[in-house]
Each structure stands twice: as structure tokens, then as C-alpha cells.
Amino acid sequence: MSQQPELTLPPLMWGEAVPGDAFGHAVRRAVLGCDAGLVAYHLGAASIEAALVVAPELPLARAMTMLPLCGVGFQNALGALAPPEVAVHLEWPGAIRVNGARCGGLRAMAASDDPEATPDWLVIGLTVPILPPSEDTGHSPDDTALLSEGCAEVDPPALLEAWARHTLSWLTRWEEDGPRALHAEWRGLAHGIGEEITVTDAQGAPQTGTFLGTDEAFGLLLRQGEATSLIPLTTLLETAP
């Protein structure tokens, strides 16, 4: 394994370089009781992987706001480092879109899946491809990578450091001022509002309808005919070990 660079992270965060699977490493550290603020990361030739450990002070239904919050942090980070013509947007389920095509995304796992309980830990993972999986991008035109979108000059360690800074800044604003500013920022970056989308509901069934936006807790509002249903962010949680 090539030597991983040491990251310069903001106060209350610290990094642990890992040989691979940063998300799995962060989950294992969280289960063992590590402090919040850990950023596990692996910077490979083909992709960037990172995961942030959080110790929520709110019930899971509210704490899951960290998923879109970390997405906004990443958009702000890449937006600041990439050329100005590079457009970065966010899908509600966690995917990141660069110039309209999917370019990695975010995921979440918590100590509990009870929306009303405050979990001991929450881990948000980030994966961003640097190189496309193959030179023939015509097989997957809806998927892309940073180098394919004019981001060759974006330094991966600097991108992760900027993600941490912007994420911490948004976390502070959310805790001190409430969700209004974060909602406004996220809505301006959201991909597909007003369009037909298919998402998975709490029972694991696919649901297709018009994406109207989100409620205060970032639950997805989906219009199907005359009815509007709410799909909470907790449906995006992966199963904890």
C-alpha cells in the first residue's frame, strides 16, 4: 500500500489512514467506543474513501440530517476546489452528481435503527471515484469520475480536508441556528426536485412519484397521484453489525 498522507483537520476532528474500507473501519471504531470526530480515510489511485464518526445528541430521525449535511459539505468543498464550470449536485438518497452524472456518494450506519432513540454513534461514509472504472465510459454514461469531469487539478487530500472543514462549519450552524439555512442550501443543490423519481420506502419496496422536496427532518415528500407520502431519511440507513 502506498503511504497515506496525513490530513490537516479542523478542531474536534482527527484522521486515521486505513489500507481500505474506511467506512467499515469507522464503524468498527465506533462500536468499540471511539470519540466523535474520527475521520477514517483511504486515498487510492482510483477513488477517495472517508467516513466520519458522530455522537448524536438527538433522536436518530433528526440526527440523520448529518447525511445531507455532509453532502452539502462535500459540494461546498469540491465547488471551491474544482474549476468554476464544474457543477456539483446532490441526490436525496446520497448520490453525488458532477456535471449531471453520478460520481460516488454518501452512506450512513447507526448503532440503532429506532427513529425515536438517540444512537450511541452514527457514521457517515463518503466515496468519490477519481478514475472511471473503464476507459469505455459509453457502457455507463450516467456514472462519472473526477478526472472525467475536469477535476485533474483537485488534490484528494486537500478535498478531504475541505470536506471536513465545510462539514464542521455546517454542523455548527445547524446546532446553533437550526435547520433553515441548511435546508435552503441543500434545496439549491438537490437533483431531481419536481421530477419523477423511484426510491425505496421503509418496507423496502420501490416507490415512484414526483419529488416535491423534503420536510424539516429531510424526509422525502413523494407525490403519487393525489396523495403525498413521506419517506424518512432513516430508510437510507445500512444495517449495523
Tab-separated table of C-alpha atoms in Angstrom:
chain	number	residue	atom	x	y	z
A	1	MET	CA	0.000	0.000	0.000
A	2	SER	CA	1.280	3.455	-0.833
A	3	GLN	CA	1.918	5.799	2.051
A	4	GLN	CA	-1.236	7.660	3.001
A	5	PRO	CA	-0.823	11.411	3.532
A	6	GLU	CA	-1.544	12.908	6.924
A	7	LEU	CA	-4.550	15.212	6.820
A	8	THR	CA	-4.789	18.598	8.490
A	9	LEU	CA	-8.277	18.584	10.003
A	10	PRO	CA	-10.216	21.220	11.939
A	11	PRO	CA	-10.500	21.180	15.741
A	12	LEU	CA	-12.574	18.302	17.155
A	13	MET	CA	-11.664	16.081	14.194
A	14	TRP	CA	-8.701	13.784	13.668
A	15	GLY	CA	-7.739	11.376	10.925
A	16	GLU	CA	-6.845	7.701	10.742
A	17	ALA	CA	-5.448	6.437	7.445
A	18	VAL	CA	-6.526	2.878	6.638
A	19	PRO	CA	-5.458	0.391	3.925
A	20	GLY	CA	-9.015	0.234	2.571
A	21	ASP	CA	-12.720	0.259	3.520
A	22	ALA	CA	-12.709	3.481	5.508
A	23	PHE	CA	-16.425	3.109	6.253
A	24	GLY	CA	-16.019	-0.352	7.780
A	25	HIS	CA	-13.059	0.839	9.840
A	26	ALA	CA	-15.017	3.816	11.192
A	27	VAL	CA	-17.970	1.592	12.109
A	28	ARG	CA	-15.707	-0.828	13.975
A	29	ARG	CA	-14.057	2.035	15.856
A	30	ALA	CA	-17.466	3.493	16.702
A	31	VAL	CA	-18.730	0.137	18.022
A	32	LEU	CA	-15.679	-0.032	20.279
A	33	GLY	CA	-16.491	3.425	21.649
A	34	CYS	CA	-14.129	5.857	19.946
A	35	ASP	CA	-14.768	9.549	20.428
A	36	ALA	CA	-16.773	11.509	17.885
A	37	GLY	CA	-14.789	13.376	15.260
A	38	LEU	CA	-12.810	10.459	13.860
A	39	VAL	CA	-12.275	10.692	10.091
A	40	ALA	CA	-11.113	7.362	8.685
A	41	TYR	CA	-9.809	7.667	5.145
A	42	HIS	CA	-8.143	5.872	2.271
A	43	LEU	CA	-6.804	7.771	-0.719
A	44	GLY	CA	-6.264	5.338	-3.566
A	45	ALA	CA	-5.324	5.882	-7.176
A	46	ALA	CA	-8.875	5.167	-8.308
A	47	SER	CA	-11.039	6.613	-5.528
A	48	ILE	CA	-11.335	8.633	-2.340
A	49	GLU	CA	-12.904	6.952	0.692
A	50	ALA	CA	-13.658	8.598	4.024
A	51	ALA	CA	-16.002	8.159	6.967
A	52	LEU	CA	-16.890	10.459	9.851
A	53	VAL	CA	-17.929	9.208	13.307
A	54	VAL	CA	-20.599	11.302	15.027
A	55	ALA	CA	-22.049	11.037	18.567
A	56	PRO	CA	-25.613	12.327	18.129
A	57	GLU	CA	-27.399	14.272	20.837
A	58	LEU	CA	-30.756	13.992	19.065
A	59	PRO	CA	-33.082	11.108	18.200
A	60	LEU	CA	-31.992	9.253	15.081
A	61	ALA	CA	-34.773	10.769	12.946
A	62	ARG	CA	-33.170	14.194	13.479
A	63	ALA	CA	-29.575	13.047	13.674
A	64	MET	CA	-29.834	11.612	10.150
A	65	THR	CA	-29.676	15.221	8.969
A	66	MET	CA	-25.920	14.549	9.069
A	67	LEU	CA	-26.269	12.677	5.761
A	68	PRO	CA	-27.447	15.668	3.675
A	69	LEU	CA	-25.279	17.968	5.817
A	70	CYS	CA	-22.149	16.009	4.875
A	71	GLY	CA	-23.341	16.123	1.272
A	72	VAL	CA	-23.581	19.908	1.392
A	73	GLY	CA	-20.117	19.991	2.987
A	74	PHE	CA	-18.727	17.963	0.096
A	75	GLN	CA	-20.449	20.086	-2.540
A	76	ASN	CA	-19.021	23.234	-0.956
A	77	ALA	CA	-15.550	21.657	-0.800
A	78	LEU	CA	-15.458	20.412	-4.392
A	79	GLY	CA	-17.140	23.588	-5.610
A	80	ALA	CA	-14.337	25.638	-4.094
A	81	LEU	CA	-11.504	23.489	-5.477
A	82	ALA	CA	-12.803	22.459	-8.918
A	83	PRO	CA	-12.907	24.702	-11.994
A	84	PRO	CA	-15.898	27.068	-11.959
A	85	GLU	CA	-17.635	25.259	-14.825
A	86	VAL	CA	-17.912	22.031	-12.782
A	87	ALA	CA	-21.452	21.638	-11.403
A	88	VAL	CA	-21.976	19.559	-8.244
A	89	HIS	CA	-25.444	18.430	-7.092
A	90	LEU	CA	-26.855	16.004	-4.540
A	91	GLU	CA	-29.458	13.249	-4.768
A	92	TRP	CA	-31.724	12.660	-1.778
A	93	PRO	CA	-30.583	9.027	-1.310
A	94	GLY	CA	-26.956	10.203	-1.017
A	95	ALA	CA	-25.517	10.063	-4.527
A	96	ILE	CA	-23.296	12.925	-5.690
A	97	ARG	CA	-23.675	14.238	-9.232
A	98	VAL	CA	-20.904	16.059	-11.063
A	99	ASN	CA	-21.946	17.731	-14.310
A	100	GLY	CA	-25.153	15.712	-14.204
A	101	ALA	CA	-23.696	12.211	-13.831
A	102	ARG	CA	-23.305	10.185	-10.645
A	103	CYS	CA	-19.876	10.499	-9.063
A	104	GLY	CA	-19.857	8.490	-5.845
A	105	GLY	CA	-21.993	9.296	-2.853
A	106	LEU	CA	-22.653	9.122	0.851
A	107	ARG	CA	-23.985	6.370	3.120
A	108	ALA	CA	-24.948	6.040	6.779
A	109	MET	CA	-24.989	3.493	9.592
A	110	ALA	CA	-26.001	3.946	13.228
A	111	ALA	CA	-25.911	1.992	16.468
A	112	SER	CA	-29.719	1.748	16.379
A	113	ASP	CA	-32.382	1.976	13.699
A	114	ASP	CA	-35.053	3.258	16.104
A	115	PRO	CA	-36.001	6.729	14.784
A	116	GLU	CA	-37.065	7.903	18.253
A	117	ALA	CA	-33.945	6.722	20.102
A	118	THR	CA	-30.668	8.637	20.321
A	119	PRO	CA	-27.994	6.288	18.938
A	120	ASP	CA	-24.604	5.913	20.603
A	121	TRP	CA	-22.946	6.569	17.258
A	122	LEU	CA	-23.622	7.486	13.658
A	123	VAL	CA	-21.142	7.006	10.807
A	124	ILE	CA	-21.379	8.892	7.521
A	125	GLY	CA	-19.312	7.453	4.677
A	126	LEU	CA	-18.101	9.190	1.527
A	127	THR	CA	-16.811	7.553	-1.653
A	128	VAL	CA	-15.761	9.530	-4.736
A	129	PRO	CA	-14.187	7.904	-7.815
A	130	ILE	CA	-11.103	9.612	-9.200
A	131	LEU	CA	-10.777	7.373	-12.276
A	132	PRO	CA	-13.642	5.851	-14.276
A	133	PRO	CA	-13.945	2.047	-13.867
A	134	SER	CA	-13.048	1.563	-17.533
A	135	GLU	CA	-11.841	3.643	-20.457
A	136	ASP	CA	-15.056	2.886	-22.325
A	137	THR	CA	-17.412	5.230	-20.491
A	138	GLY	CA	-20.182	4.565	-23.002
A	139	HIS	CA	-21.250	1.474	-21.031
A	140	SER	CA	-22.311	3.636	-18.058
A	141	PRO	CA	-22.993	7.171	-19.311
A	142	ASP	CA	-24.772	8.106	-16.057
A	143	ASP	CA	-21.634	7.394	-13.999
A	144	THR	CA	-18.515	9.518	-13.983
A	145	ALA	CA	-15.309	10.264	-12.063
A	146	LEU	CA	-13.435	13.391	-11.058
A	147	LEU	CA	-10.800	13.099	-13.791
A	148	SER	CA	-13.516	12.705	-16.419
A	149	GLU	CA	-15.109	15.996	-15.355
A	150	GLY	CA	-12.157	18.362	-15.484
A	151	CYS	CA	-11.027	17.930	-11.863
A	152	ALA	CA	-7.487	16.712	-12.562
A	153	GLU	CA	-6.037	19.588	-10.528
A	154	VAL	CA	-8.127	18.804	-7.441
A	155	ASP	CA	-5.767	17.370	-4.804
A	156	PRO	CA	-7.503	14.460	-2.978
A	157	PRO	CA	-6.034	15.225	0.484
A	158	ALA	CA	-6.999	18.884	0.102
A	159	LEU	CA	-10.511	17.825	-0.953
A	160	LEU	CA	-10.967	15.687	2.163
A	161	GLU	CA	-9.602	18.449	4.377
A	162	ALA	CA	-12.015	20.930	2.793
A	163	TRP	CA	-14.899	18.461	3.213
A	164	ALA	CA	-14.114	18.207	6.922
A	165	ARG	CA	-13.939	21.999	7.327
A	166	HIS	CA	-17.159	22.711	5.445
A	167	THR	CA	-18.972	19.866	7.203
A	168	LEU	CA	-17.918	21.147	10.628
A	169	SER	CA	-18.993	24.664	9.653
A	170	TRP	CA	-22.457	23.452	8.620
A	171	LEU	CA	-22.739	21.290	11.729
A	172	THR	CA	-22.048	24.322	13.898
A	173	ARG	CA	-24.656	26.415	12.028
A	174	TRP	CA	-27.234	23.628	12.279
A	175	GLU	CA	-26.686	23.200	16.024
A	176	GLU	CA	-26.691	26.932	16.782
A	177	ASP	CA	-29.253	28.321	14.330
A	178	GLY	CA	-31.498	25.402	13.427
A	179	PRO	CA	-32.088	23.757	10.052
A	180	ARG	CA	-33.334	26.690	7.950
A	181	ALA	CA	-30.003	27.698	6.383
A	182	LEU	CA	-29.029	24.089	5.725
A	183	HIS	CA	-32.411	23.417	4.082
A	184	ALA	CA	-32.028	26.429	1.815
A	185	GLU	CA	-28.503	25.400	0.800
A	186	TRP	CA	-29.435	21.762	0.203
A	187	ARG	CA	-32.563	22.577	-1.791
A	188	GLY	CA	-30.490	24.721	-4.136
A	189	LEU	CA	-28.196	21.739	-4.741
A	190	ALA	CA	-30.807	18.964	-4.854
A	191	HIS	CA	-31.053	16.906	-8.020
A	192	GLY	CA	-34.465	15.998	-9.382
A	193	ILE	CA	-36.913	18.191	-7.447
A	194	GLY	CA	-40.113	18.388	-9.481
A	195	GLU	CA	-39.180	15.304	-11.487
A	196	GLU	CA	-40.320	11.690	-11.346
A	197	ILE	CA	-38.014	9.507	-9.254
A	198	THR	CA	-38.039	5.998	-7.795
A	199	VAL	CA	-36.956	5.486	-4.190
A	200	THR	CA	-37.236	2.702	-1.629
A	201	ASP	CA	-39.735	3.101	1.218
A	202	ALA	CA	-39.397	1.968	4.836
A	203	GLN	CA	-40.642	-1.524	3.911
A	204	GLY	CA	-38.005	-1.886	1.199
A	205	ALA	CA	-40.472	-1.511	-1.657
A	206	PRO	CA	-39.755	0.759	-4.643
A	207	GLN	CA	-41.985	3.827	-4.878
A	208	THR	CA	-42.243	6.054	-7.950
A	209	GLY	CA	-43.641	9.570	-7.901
A	210	THR	CA	-42.847	13.252	-8.179
A	211	PHE	CA	-40.092	14.510	-5.877
A	212	LEU	CA	-41.622	17.551	-4.161
A	213	GLY	CA	-38.798	18.299	-1.732
A	214	THR	CA	-38.284	17.417	1.936
A	215	ASP	CA	-39.811	18.050	5.343
A	216	GLU	CA	-37.933	19.695	8.221
A	217	ALA	CA	-36.090	16.438	9.020
A	218	PHE	CA	-35.122	15.959	5.337
A	219	GLY	CA	-37.679	13.217	4.816
A	220	LEU	CA	-38.569	12.936	1.124
A	221	LEU	CA	-42.002	14.141	0.023
A	222	LEU	CA	-43.244	11.988	-2.848
A	223	ARG	CA	-46.452	12.764	-4.733
A	224	GLN	CA	-48.245	9.791	-6.230
A	225	GLY	CA	-51.462	10.848	-7.903
A	226	GLU	CA	-53.479	12.879	-5.413
A	227	ALA	CA	-51.575	11.549	-2.391
A	228	THR	CA	-48.258	12.723	-0.936
A	229	SER	CA	-46.203	10.306	1.137
A	230	LEU	CA	-43.225	10.893	3.411
A	231	ILE	CA	-40.168	8.654	3.208
A	232	PRO	CA	-37.911	9.349	6.219
A	233	LEU	CA	-34.137	9.613	5.953
A	234	THR	CA	-33.813	6.625	8.287
A	235	THR	CA	-34.841	4.351	5.392
A	236	LEU	CA	-31.364	5.061	3.950
A	237	LEU	CA	-29.574	3.535	6.950
A	238	GLU	CA	-27.473	0.458	6.346
A	239	THR	CA	-27.791	-2.400	8.819
A	240	ALA	CA	-25.364	-2.159	11.740
A	241	PRO	CA	-23.151	-5.165	12.546
